[in-house]
Amino acid sequence: KALAVNISDMAAMGAVPRWATLALSLPNEDDAWLAGFSAGFFALADEYQVELIGGDTTRGPLNLSVTIMGEVPQAKALRRDGAKTGDEVWVSGRVGDAALALAHMQGKIILGDASFAATAAALHRPQPRVELGIALRGIANSAIDVSDGLLADLGHILERSGVAAEIEFAALPVSPSLRPYLVQPLGKRCMLAGGDDYELCFTVPAARHAEVGRISAQLGLPLSCIGKISAGKGCTLRAADGSVMTIMETGYDHFA
């Protein structure tokens, strides 16, 4: 997952991941743990053709630090500061499953075996959207990956771009496992602020709506239009009846 998170950062910039370094500290030698970690790390590296070019291994508290480098054509990088009034807001895949699996692991809810297996896959084995990021070059005005929570990460786009957004709660893509919990605060929190989704949230001019639909079909990846960019500041979340929903949490704060 440590590598997947970094590859997701590349995807959000429309970049092709190329090289990575890995710094690893372990309290003791643990051949079984290292074998399992290495198998997962290099399987993902091979899938995305990422070459491990250096790093370090030392004794200490268990800690992983991955640095990734990639390439994008000049002036084609997707950025956070390009959203424009009138843009549509889109998100890939589904949001909230990883947070739902974590809530189960923490004993806050009890999922059935099938639901937990499906949501745990989202938590432990996120799928970086590299092909989507590449396809959005020259189409999306802004993009970010959803790591801290949908509203928090969309908020970074809004702040950097100097715009606001209106999001339709009913348009947010959720799985059958999460949907029954949307009537509860916990379900809403998972979807809006849970994080660890590693899907792409991006804005596109409304005139290019059909192009995004074609990208979705070509990649076999659901892409959902969830709202629009407007003038002003902040994010407004609207219920199905048009009323404004109160947002208590937006996502993870790295400095809280």
Coordinates of N, CA and C in Angstrom, one line a residue:
K1 N 0.8 -1.2 0.0 CA 0.0 0.0 0.0 C 0.9 1.3 0.0
A2 N 2.0 1.2 0.7 CA 2.9 2.4 0.7 C 3.3 2.8 -0.7
L3 N 3.5 1.9 -1.6 CA 3.8 2.3 -3.0 C 2.6 2.7 -3.7
A4 N 1.5 2.1 -3.5 CA 0.2 2.4 -4.2 C -0.1 3.9 -3.9
V5 N 0.1 4.3 -2.6 CA -0.2 5.7 -2.3 C 0.6 6.7 -3.1
N6 N 1.9 6.4 -3.3 CA 2.8 7.2 -4.0 C 2.4 7.2 -5.5
I7 N 2.1 6.1 -6.0 CA 1.7 6.0 -7.4 C 0.4 6.8 -7.7
S8 N -0.5 6.8 -6.7 CA -1.7 7.6 -6.8 C -1.4 9.1 -6.9
D9 N -0.4 9.5 -6.2 CA 0.0 10.9 -6.3 C 0.5 11.2 -7.8
M10 N 1.2 10.3 -8.4 CA 1.5 10.5 -9.8 C 0.3 10.5 -10.7
A11 N -0.7 9.7 -10.4 CA -1.9 9.6 -11.2 C -2.6 11.0 -11.1
A12 N -2.7 11.6 -10.0 CA -3.4 12.8 -9.8 C -2.7 14.0 -10.5
M13 N -1.5 13.8 -11.0 CA -0.8 14.8 -11.8 C -0.7 14.5 -13.2
G14 N -1.4 13.3 -13.6 CA -1.3 12.9 -15.0 C 0.0 12.4 -15.4
A15 N 0.8 12.0 -14.4 CA 2.2 11.6 -14.7 C 2.3 10.0 -14.8
V16 N 3.4 9.6 -15.4 CA 3.7 8.2 -15.5 C 4.7 7.9 -14.4
P17 N 4.4 7.0 -13.4 CA 5.4 6.7 -12.4 C 6.6 5.9 -13.0
R18 N 7.8 6.3 -12.6 CA 9.0 5.7 -13.2 C 9.9 5.1 -12.2
W19 N 10.3 5.8 -11.1 CA 11.3 5.4 -10.2 C 10.9 5.6 -8.8
A20 N 11.4 4.8 -7.9 CA 11.1 4.9 -6.4 C 12.3 4.6 -5.6
T21 N 12.3 5.2 -4.4 CA 13.3 4.8 -3.4 C 12.5 4.4 -2.2
L22 N 13.2 3.5 -1.4 CA 12.5 3.0 -0.2 C 13.5 3.0 1.0
A23 N 13.1 3.7 2.0 CA 13.8 3.7 3.3 C 13.0 2.9 4.3
L24 N 13.6 1.9 4.9 CA 12.9 1.0 5.8 C 13.7 0.8 7.1
S25 N 13.0 0.9 8.2 CA 13.6 0.6 9.5 C 12.7 -0.5 10.1
L26 N 13.4 -1.5 10.7 CA 12.8 -2.6 11.4 C 13.4 -2.8 12.8
P27 N 12.6 -3.1 13.8 CA 13.1 -3.3 15.1 C 14.0 -4.6 15.2
N28 N 13.6 -5.6 14.4 CA 14.4 -6.9 14.4 C 14.2 -7.5 13.0
E29 N 15.1 -8.4 12.7 CA 15.0 -9.1 11.5 C 13.8 -10.0 11.5
D30 N 13.0 -9.9 10.4 CA 11.8 -10.7 10.3 C 11.6 -11.2 8.9
D31 N 12.1 -12.3 8.6 CA 12.2 -12.8 7.2 C 10.8 -13.0 6.7
A32 N 9.8 -13.5 7.5 CA 8.5 -13.7 7.0 C 7.8 -12.4 6.6
W33 N 7.9 -11.4 7.5 CA 7.3 -10.1 7.2 C 8.0 -9.5 6.0
L34 N 9.3 -9.6 5.9 CA 10.0 -9.0 4.7 C 9.6 -9.7 3.4
A35 N 9.4 -11.0 3.5 CA 9.0 -11.7 2.3 C 7.6 -11.3 1.8
G36 N 6.7 -11.1 2.7 CA 5.3 -10.7 2.4 C 5.3 -9.3 1.9
F37 N 6.0 -8.4 2.5 CA 6.1 -7.0 2.1 C 6.7 -6.9 0.7
S38 N 7.8 -7.6 0.5 CA 8.5 -7.5 -0.7 C 7.7 -8.0 -1.9
A39 N 6.9 -9.1 -1.6 CA 6.1 -9.7 -2.7 C 5.1 -8.6 -3.1
G40 N 4.4 -8.0 -2.2 CA 3.4 -7.0 -2.5 C 4.0 -5.8 -3.2
F41 N 5.1 -5.3 -2.6 CA 5.8 -4.1 -3.1 C 6.2 -4.3 -4.6
F42 N 6.9 -5.4 -4.9 CA 7.4 -5.6 -6.2 C 6.4 -6.0 -7.2
A43 N 5.3 -6.6 -6.8 CA 4.2 -7.0 -7.7 C 3.6 -5.7 -8.2
L44 N 3.4 -4.7 -7.3 CA 2.8 -3.4 -7.7 C 3.8 -2.7 -8.6
A45 N 5.1 -2.7 -8.2 CA 6.1 -2.0 -9.0 C 6.2 -2.6 -10.4
D46 N 6.1 -3.9 -10.5 CA 6.1 -4.5 -11.8 C 4.9 -4.1 -12.6
E47 N 3.7 -4.1 -12.0 CA 2.5 -3.7 -12.7 C 2.5 -2.4 -13.3
Y48 N 3.1 -1.4 -12.6 CA 3.2 0.0 -13.1 C 4.6 0.3 -13.7
Q49 N 5.4 -0.7 -13.8 CA 6.8 -0.5 -14.4 C 7.6 0.6 -13.6
V50 N 7.5 0.5 -12.3 CA 8.3 1.4 -11.4 C 9.6 0.6 -11.0
E51 N 10.7 1.3 -11.2 CA 12.0 0.7 -10.8 C 12.5 1.2 -9.5
L52 N 12.8 0.3 -8.6 CA 13.4 0.7 -7.3 C 14.8 1.0 -7.5
I53 N 15.2 2.3 -7.3 CA 16.6 2.7 -7.6 C 17.5 3.0 -6.4
G54 N 17.0 2.9 -5.2 CA 17.8 3.1 -4.1 C 17.0 3.2 -2.8
G55 N 17.7 3.5 -1.7 CA 17.0 3.6 -0.4 C 18.0 3.1 0.7
D56 N 17.4 2.7 1.8 CA 18.3 2.3 3.0 C 17.4 1.4 3.9
T57 N 18.1 0.5 4.6 CA 17.5 -0.3 5.6 C 18.3 -0.2 6.9
T58 N 17.6 0.1 8.0 CA 18.2 0.3 9.3 C 17.4 -0.4 10.4
R59 N 18.0 -0.5 11.6 CA 17.3 -0.9 12.8 C 16.6 0.2 13.4
G60 N 15.4 0.0 13.9 CA 14.6 1.1 14.5 C 13.2 0.7 14.6
P61 N 12.3 1.6 15.0 CA 10.9 1.4 15.0 C 10.4 1.1 13.6
L62 N 9.4 0.2 13.4 CA 9.0 -0.1 12.1 C 8.5 1.2 11.4
N63 N 9.1 1.5 10.2 CA 8.8 2.7 9.5 C 9.1 2.5 8.0
L64 N 8.2 3.0 7.2 CA 8.4 2.9 5.7 C 8.4 4.3 5.1
S65 N 9.3 4.6 4.3 CA 9.2 5.9 3.6 C 9.5 5.7 2.1
V66 N 8.5 5.9 1.3 CA 8.7 5.7 -0.2 C 8.7 7.1 -0.9
T67 N 9.6 7.3 -1.7 CA 9.7 8.5 -2.6 C 9.6 8.1 -4.0
I68 N 8.7 8.7 -4.8 CA 8.4 8.3 -6.1 C 8.7 9.4 -7.1
M69 N 9.2 9.1 -8.2 CA 9.4 10.1 -9.3 C 8.7 9.6 -10.6
G70 N 8.3 10.6 -11.4 CA 7.6 10.2 -12.6 C 7.9 11.2 -13.7
E71 N 7.2 11.1 -14.8 CA 7.3 12.0 -16.0 C 6.0 12.4 -16.5
V72 N 5.9 13.6 -17.0 CA 4.7 14.1 -17.6 C 5.1 15.1 -18.7
P73 N 4.5 15.1 -19.9 CA 4.9 16.0 -20.9 C 4.8 17.5 -20.4
Q74 N 5.7 18.3 -20.9 CA 5.8 19.7 -20.5 C 4.4 20.4 -20.7
A75 N 4.0 21.1 -19.6 CA 2.8 21.9 -19.6 C 1.5 21.0 -19.6
K76 N 1.7 19.7 -19.4 CA 0.5 18.8 -19.4 C 0.1 18.3 -18.0
A77 N 0.9 18.7 -17.0 CA 0.6 18.2 -15.7 C -0.8 18.6 -15.2
L78 N -1.5 17.7 -14.5 CA -2.7 18.1 -13.8 C -2.4 18.8 -12.5
R79 N -3.0 19.9 -12.2 CA -2.7 20.7 -11.0 C -3.9 20.9 -10.2
R80 N -3.7 21.4 -9.0 CA -4.8 21.7 -8.1 C -5.4 23.1 -8.3
D81 N -4.7 24.0 -9.0 CA -5.0 25.4 -9.0 C -5.7 25.8 -10.3
G82 N -6.3 24.9 -11.1 CA -6.8 25.3 -12.3 C -8.3 25.2 -12.5
A83 N -9.0 24.9 -11.4 CA -10.5 24.8 -11.4 C -11.1 26.1 -11.8
K84 N -12.1 26.1 -12.6 CA -12.8 27.3 -13.1 C -14.3 27.3 -12.9
T85 N -14.9 28.5 -12.6 CA -16.3 28.6 -12.5 C -17.0 27.9 -13.7
G86 N -18.0 27.1 -13.4 CA -18.7 26.4 -14.4 C -18.2 25.0 -14.7
D87 N -17.0 24.6 -14.2 CA -16.5 23.3 -14.3 C -17.4 22.3 -13.6
E88 N -17.5 21.1 -14.1 CA -18.1 20.0 -13.4 C -17.1 19.3 -12.5
V89 N -17.6 18.8 -11.4 CA -16.7 18.1 -10.4 C -17.0 16.6 -10.6
W90 N -16.0 15.8 -10.8 CA -16.1 14.4 -11.0 C -15.3 13.6 -10.0
V91 N -15.6 12.3 -9.8 CA -14.8 11.5 -9.0 C -14.9 10.1 -9.6
S92 N -13.7 9.4 -9.5 CA -13.7 8.0 -10.1 C -14.1 7.0 -9.0
G93 N -14.5 5.8 -9.5 CA -14.7 4.7 -8.7 C -15.8 4.9 -7.6
R94 N -15.6 4.5 -6.4 CA -16.5 4.7 -5.3 C -15.7 5.3 -4.1
V95 N -16.4 6.0 -3.2 CA -15.8 6.6 -2.1 C -16.4 6.0 -0.8
G96 N -15.6 5.8 0.2 CA -16.1 5.5 1.6 C -15.8 4.0 2.0
D97 N -15.5 3.1 1.0 CA -15.3 1.7 1.4 C -14.2 1.5 2.4
A98 N -13.0 2.2 2.1 CA -11.9 1.9 3.0 C -12.2 2.4 4.4
A99 N -12.8 3.5 4.5 CA -13.2 4.0 5.9 C -14.2 3.1 6.6
L100 N -15.1 2.5 5.8 CA -16.1 1.6 6.3 C -15.4 0.3 6.8
A101 N -14.4 -0.2 6.1 CA -13.7 -1.4 6.6 C -12.9 -1.1 7.8
L102 N -12.3 0.1 7.9 CA -11.6 0.5 9.1 C -12.6 0.6 10.3
A103 N -13.8 1.1 10.1 CA -14.8 1.2 11.2 C -15.1 -0.1 11.7
H104 N -15.2 -1.1 10.8 CA -15.5 -2.5 11.2 C -14.3 -3.0 12.1
M105 N -13.1 -2.8 11.6 CA -11.9 -3.3 12.3 C -11.8 -2.6 13.7
Q106 N -12.3 -1.4 13.8 CA -12.3 -0.7 15.1 C -13.5 -1.0 16.0
G107 N -14.4 -1.9 15.5 CA -15.6 -2.3 16.3 C -16.7 -1.3 16.4
K108 N -16.7 -0.3 15.5 CA -17.7 0.7 15.4 C -19.0 0.2 14.8
I109 N -18.8 -0.8 13.8 CA -19.9 -1.4 13.2 C -19.5 -2.9 13.0
I110 N -20.5 -3.7 12.5 CA -20.2 -5.1 12.2 C -20.7 -5.4 10.8
L111 N -19.8 -5.6 9.9 CA -20.1 -6.0 8.5 C -20.2 -7.5 8.4
G112 N -21.0 -7.9 7.4 CA -21.0 -9.3 7.0 C -19.7 -9.7 6.4
D113 N -19.4 -11.0 6.3 CA -18.1 -11.4 5.7 C -17.9 -10.9 4.3
A114 N -18.9 -11.0 3.5 CA -18.7 -10.5 2.1 C -18.5 -9.0 2.0
S115 N -19.2 -8.2 2.8 CA -19.0 -6.8 2.7 C -17.7 -6.4 3.3
F116 N -17.2 -7.1 4.4 CA -15.9 -6.7 4.9 C -14.8 -7.1 3.9
A117 N -14.9 -8.2 3.2 CA -13.9 -8.6 2.3 C -13.8 -7.6 1.1
A118 N -15.0 -7.1 0.7 CA -15.0 -6.2 -0.4 C -14.4 -4.8 0.0
T119 N -14.8 -4.4 1.2 CA -14.3 -3.0 1.6 C -12.9 -3.1 2.1
A120 N -12.5 -4.2 2.7 CA -11.1 -4.4 3.1 C -10.1 -4.3 1.9
A121 N -10.6 -4.8 0.8 CA -9.7 -4.7 -0.4 C -9.5 -3.3 -0.8
A122 N -10.5 -2.4 -0.6 CA -10.3 -1.0 -0.9 C -9.3 -0.4 0.1
L123 N -9.3 -0.8 1.3 CA -8.5 -0.3 2.4 C -7.0 -0.7 2.2
H124 N -6.8 -2.0 2.0 CA -5.5 -2.6 2.0 C -4.8 -2.6 0.6
R125 N -5.6 -2.6 -0.5 CA -5.1 -2.7 -1.8 C -5.7 -1.7 -2.8
P126 N -5.5 -0.4 -2.5 CA -6.1 0.6 -3.4 C -5.5 0.5 -4.8
Q127 N -6.3 0.9 -5.8 CA -5.9 0.8 -7.2 C -5.6 2.2 -7.7
P128 N -4.3 2.5 -7.9 CA -3.9 3.9 -8.4 C -4.6 4.1 -9.8
R129 N -5.1 5.2 -10.1 CA -5.8 5.5 -11.3 C -4.8 6.2 -12.3
V130 N -3.7 5.5 -12.6 CA -2.7 6.1 -13.5 C -3.3 6.3 -14.9
E131 N -3.9 5.3 -15.5 CA -4.5 5.5 -16.8 C -5.5 6.6 -16.9
L132 N -6.3 6.8 -15.9 CA -7.2 7.9 -15.9 C -6.5 9.2 -15.9
G133 N -5.5 9.4 -15.0 CA -4.8 10.6 -15.0 C -4.2 11.0 -16.3
I134 N -3.6 10.0 -17.0 CA -3.0 10.2 -18.3 C -4.1 10.7 -19.3
A135 N -5.3 10.0 -19.3 CA -6.4 10.3 -20.2 C -6.9 11.7 -19.9
L136 N -6.8 12.2 -18.7 CA -7.4 13.5 -18.4 C -6.4 14.7 -18.8
R137 N -5.2 14.4 -19.3 CA -4.4 15.5 -19.7 C -5.1 16.3 -20.8
G138 N -5.0 17.6 -20.7 CA -5.6 18.4 -21.7 C -7.2 18.5 -21.6
I139 N -7.8 17.8 -20.7 CA -9.2 17.8 -20.5 C -9.6 18.4 -19.2
A140 N -9.0 17.8 -18.1 CA -9.3 18.3 -16.7 C -8.6 19.6 -16.5
N141 N -9.3 20.5 -15.8 CA -8.6 21.8 -15.4 C -7.9 21.6 -14.0
S142 N -8.3 20.6 -13.2 CA -7.6 20.4 -12.0 C -7.9 18.9 -11.5
A143 N -7.0 18.4 -10.6 CA -7.2 17.1 -10.1 C -6.5 16.9 -8.8
I144 N -6.9 15.9 -8.1 CA -6.3 15.5 -6.8 C -6.7 14.1 -6.5
D145 N -5.9 13.4 -5.8 CA -6.3 12.0 -5.3 C -7.0 12.1 -4.0
V146 N -7.9 11.3 -3.7 CA -8.7 11.4 -2.5 C -8.0 10.5 -1.4
S147 N -7.2 11.1 -0.6 CA -6.5 10.4 0.4 C -6.9 10.8 1.8
D148 N -7.3 12.0 2.0 CA -7.7 12.5 3.4 C -9.2 12.6 3.5
G149 N -9.9 12.4 2.5 CA -11.4 12.5 2.5 C -11.8 13.3 1.4
L150 N -13.0 13.0 0.8 CA -13.4 13.6 -0.5 C -13.5 15.1 -0.3
L151 N -14.2 15.6 0.8 CA -14.4 17.0 1.0 C -13.1 17.7 1.3
A152 N -12.3 17.1 2.1 CA -11.0 17.7 2.4 C -10.1 17.9 1.2
D153 N -10.1 16.9 0.3 CA -9.2 17.0 -0.8 C -9.8 17.9 -1.9
L154 N -11.1 17.8 -2.1 CA -11.7 18.8 -3.0 C -11.5 20.2 -2.5
G155 N -11.5 20.3 -1.2 CA -11.2 21.6 -0.6 C -9.9 22.2 -0.9
H156 N -8.9 21.3 -1.1 CA -7.5 21.8 -1.5 C -7.6 22.4 -2.9
I157 N -8.4 21.8 -3.8 CA -8.6 22.3 -5.2 C -9.3 23.7 -5.1
L158 N -10.3 23.8 -4.3 CA -11.1 25.0 -4.2 C -10.2 26.1 -3.6
E159 N -9.4 25.8 -2.6 CA -8.6 26.8 -2.0 C -7.5 27.3 -3.0
R160 N -6.8 26.4 -3.6 CA -5.8 26.7 -4.6 C -6.3 27.5 -5.8
S161 N -7.5 27.1 -6.2 CA -8.1 27.7 -7.4 C -8.9 29.0 -7.1
G162 N -9.2 29.3 -5.9 CA -9.9 30.5 -5.5 C -11.4 30.4 -6.0
V163 N -12.0 29.2 -5.8 CA -13.4 29.0 -6.2 C -14.2 28.3 -5.2
A164 N -15.5 28.1 -5.4 CA -16.3 27.3 -4.5 C -16.9 26.1 -5.3
A165 N -17.6 25.2 -4.6 CA -18.2 24.1 -5.2 C -19.6 23.8 -4.6
E166 N -20.5 23.3 -5.4 CA -21.8 22.7 -4.9 C -21.8 21.2 -5.3
I167 N -21.9 20.4 -4.3 CA -21.9 18.9 -4.5 C -23.2 18.3 -4.1
E168 N -23.7 17.4 -5.0 CA -25.0 16.7 -4.8 C -24.7 15.4 -4.1
F169 N -25.3 15.3 -2.9 CA -25.0 14.2 -2.0 C -25.5 12.9 -2.7
A170 N -26.7 13.0 -3.4 CA -27.2 11.8 -4.1 C -26.4 11.3 -5.3
A171 N -25.5 12.2 -5.8 CA -24.7 11.8 -6.9 C -23.4 11.1 -6.5
L172 N -23.1 11.1 -5.3 CA -21.8 10.5 -4.8 C -21.8 9.0 -5.0
P173 N -20.8 8.4 -5.6 CA -20.8 6.9 -5.9 C -20.4 6.1 -4.7
V174 N -21.3 5.2 -4.3 CA -21.0 4.4 -3.1 C -21.3 2.9 -3.4
S175 N -20.7 2.0 -2.7 CA -20.9 0.6 -2.9 C -22.2 0.1 -2.2
P176 N -22.6 -1.1 -2.6 CA -23.8 -1.7 -1.9 C -23.4 -2.0 -0.4
S177 N -22.2 -2.1 -0.1 CA -21.8 -2.4 1.3 C -22.0 -1.1 2.2
L178 N -21.7 0.1 1.6 CA -21.8 1.3 2.3 C -23.2 1.9 2.3
R179 N -24.0 1.7 1.3 CA -25.3 2.4 1.1 C -26.2 2.2 2.3
P180 N -26.3 1.0 2.9 CA -27.3 1.0 4.1 C -26.9 1.9 5.2
Y181 N -25.6 2.3 5.3 CA -25.1 3.1 6.4 C -25.3 4.6 6.2
L182 N -25.7 5.0 5.0 CA -25.8 6.4 4.7 C -26.9 7.1 5.5
V183 N -27.8 6.4 6.1 CA -28.8 7.0 7.0 C -28.2 7.3 8.4
Q184 N -26.9 6.8 8.6 CA -26.3 7.1 9.9 C -25.1 8.1 9.7
P185 N -24.8 8.8 10.8 CA -23.7 9.7 10.7 C -22.4 9.0 10.3
L186 N -22.2 7.8 10.8 CA -20.9 7.1 10.5 C -20.8 6.9 9.0
G187 N -21.9 6.5 8.3 CA -21.9 6.2 6.9 C -21.6 7.5 6.1
K188 N -22.2 8.6 6.5 CA -21.9 9.9 5.8 C -20.5 10.3 6.0
R189 N -19.9 10.0 7.2 CA -18.6 10.4 7.5 C -17.6 9.5 6.7
C190 N -17.9 8.3 6.5 CA -17.0 7.4 5.7 C -16.9 7.9 4.3
M191 N -18.1 8.3 3.7 CA -18.2 8.7 2.3 C -17.5 10.1 2.1
L192 N -17.8 11.0 3.0 CA -17.4 12.4 2.8 C -16.0 12.7 3.3
A193 N -15.6 12.0 4.4 CA -14.4 12.4 5.2 C -13.5 11.3 5.5
G194 N -13.9 10.1 5.1 CA -13.1 8.9 5.6 C -11.7 8.8 5.1
G195 N -11.5 9.1 3.8 CA -10.2 9.0 3.2 C -9.8 7.6 2.8
D196 N -8.5 7.5 2.4 CA -7.9 6.3 2.0 C -8.6 5.7 0.7
D197 N -9.3 6.5 0.0 CA -10.0 6.0 -1.2 C -9.0 5.9 -2.4
Y198 N -8.1 6.9 -2.5 CA -7.2 7.0 -3.6 C -7.8 7.0 -5.0
E199 N -9.0 7.4 -5.1 CA -9.7 7.7 -6.3 C -9.3 9.2 -6.7
L200 N -9.6 9.5 -8.0 CA -9.3 10.9 -8.5 C -10.5 11.7 -8.4
C201 N -10.4 12.9 -7.9 CA -11.4 13.9 -7.9 C -10.9 15.0 -8.9
F202 N -11.7 15.4 -9.9 CA -11.2 16.3 -10.9 C -12.3 17.2 -11.4
T203 N -11.9 18.3 -12.0 CA -12.9 19.2 -12.6 C -12.6 19.4 -14.1
V204 N -13.7 19.5 -14.8 CA -13.7 19.5 -16.3 C -14.7 20.5 -16.8
P205 N -14.4 21.2 -17.8 CA -15.4 22.1 -18.4 C -16.6 21.4 -18.8
A206 N -17.8 22.0 -18.5 CA -19.1 21.3 -18.8 C -19.2 20.9 -20.3
A207 N -18.6 21.6 -21.2 CA -18.6 21.3 -22.6 C -17.9 20.0 -22.9
R208 N -17.1 19.5 -22.0 CA -16.4 18.3 -22.3 C -16.9 17.1 -21.5
H209 N -18.2 17.2 -21.1 CA -18.8 16.1 -20.3 C -18.8 14.8 -21.1
A210 N -19.1 14.8 -22.3 CA -19.2 13.6 -23.1 C -17.8 12.9 -23.3
E211 N -16.8 13.7 -23.3 CA -15.4 13.2 -23.4 C -15.1 12.3 -22.1
V212 N -15.5 12.8 -21.0 CA -15.3 12.1 -19.8 C -16.0 10.8 -19.8
G213 N -17.3 10.8 -20.3 CA -18.0 9.6 -20.5 C -17.3 8.6 -21.4
R214 N -16.7 9.0 -22.4 CA -16.0 8.1 -23.3 C -14.7 7.6 -22.6
I215 N -14.1 8.4 -21.8 CA -12.9 7.9 -21.0 C -13.4 6.8 -20.1
S216 N -14.5 7.0 -19.4 CA -15.0 6.0 -18.5 C -15.3 4.7 -19.2
A217 N -15.9 4.7 -20.4 CA -16.1 3.5 -21.2 C -14.8 2.8 -21.6
Q218 N -13.9 3.6 -22.1 CA -12.6 3.1 -22.6 C -11.8 2.4 -21.5
L219 N -11.9 2.9 -20.3 CA -11.1 2.4 -19.2 C -11.9 1.3 -18.4
G220 N -13.2 1.2 -18.6 CA -14.0 0.4 -17.8 C -14.1 0.8 -16.4
L221 N -14.0 2.1 -16.1 CA -14.0 2.7 -14.8 C -15.1 3.6 -14.6
P222 N -16.0 3.4 -13.6 CA -17.1 4.4 -13.3 C -16.5 5.8 -13.0
L223 N -17.0 6.8 -13.7 CA -16.7 8.2 -13.4 C -18.0 8.9 -13.1
S224 N -18.1 9.6 -12.0 CA -19.4 10.2 -11.6 C -19.3 11.7 -11.5
C225 N -20.2 12.4 -12.2 CA -20.3 13.8 -12.0 C -21.1 14.1 -10.8
I226 N -20.4 14.8 -9.8 CA -21.0 15.0 -8.5 C -21.4 16.4 -8.1
G227 N -21.1 17.3 -9.0 CA -21.4 18.7 -8.7 C -20.8 19.7 -9.7
K228 N -20.6 20.9 -9.3 CA -20.1 22.0 -10.2 C -19.3 23.0 -9.4
I229 N -18.4 23.6 -10.1 CA -17.6 24.7 -9.5 C -18.4 26.0 -9.7
S230 N -18.3 26.9 -8.6 CA -19.0 28.1 -8.7 C -18.1 29.2 -8.1
A231 N -18.5 30.5 -8.2 CA -17.7 31.6 -7.7 C -17.9 31.6 -6.1
G232 N -16.9 32.1 -5.5 CA -17.0 32.2 -4.0 C -15.9 31.3 -3.3
K233 N -16.3 30.9 -2.1 CA -15.3 30.1 -1.3 C -16.1 28.9 -0.7
G234 N -15.4 27.8 -0.4 CA -16.0 26.7 0.3 C -16.8 25.8 -0.5
C235 N -17.3 24.8 0.2 CA -18.1 23.7 -0.5 C -19.4 23.6 0.2
T236 N -20.5 23.6 -0.7 CA -21.8 23.4 -0.2 C -22.3 22.0 -0.6
L237 N -22.8 21.3 0.3 CA -23.3 19.9 0.1 C -24.8 20.0 0.1
R238 N -25.5 19.5 -1.0 CA -26.9 19.6 -1.1 C -27.6 18.2 -1.0
A239 N -28.6 18.1 -0.3 CA -29.4 16.9 -0.2 C -30.3 16.7 -1.5
A240 N -31.0 15.6 -1.6 CA -31.8 15.4 -2.8 C -32.9 16.4 -3.0
D241 N -33.4 17.0 -1.9 CA -34.4 18.0 -2.0 C -33.9 19.4 -2.2
G242 N -32.6 19.5 -2.3 CA -32.0 20.8 -2.6 C -31.5 21.6 -1.3
S243 N -31.9 21.1 -0.2 CA -31.5 21.7 1.1 C -30.0 21.5 1.3
V244 N -29.4 22.5 2.1 CA -28.0 22.4 2.4 C -27.8 21.5 3.6
M245 N -26.9 20.5 3.4 CA -26.5 19.6 4.5 C -25.4 20.2 5.4
T246 N -25.5 20.0 6.7 CA -24.4 20.4 7.6 C -23.3 19.4 7.5
I247 N -22.1 20.0 7.4 CA -20.9 19.2 7.3 C -20.1 19.3 8.6
M248 N -20.0 18.3 9.4 CA -19.3 18.3 10.6 C -17.8 18.0 10.5
E249 N -17.5 17.1 9.6 CA -16.1 16.7 9.3 C -15.9 16.7 7.8
T250 N -14.7 17.1 7.5 CA -14.3 17.1 6.0 C -13.2 16.1 5.7
G251 N -12.5 15.7 6.7 CA -11.4 14.7 6.5 C -10.2 14.8 7.4
Y252 N -9.2 14.1 7.1 CA -8.0 14.0 8.0 C -7.2 15.3 7.9
D253 N -6.8 15.8 9.0 CA -6.0 17.0 9.1 C -4.6 16.6 9.6
H254 N -3.6 16.7 8.8 CA -2.3 16.3 9.1 C -1.6 17.0 10.3
F255 N -2.1 18.2 10.6 CA -1.5 19.0 11.6 C -2.4 19.2 12.8
A256 N -3.5 18.5 12.9 CA -4.4 18.6 14.0 C -3.9 17.9 15.3

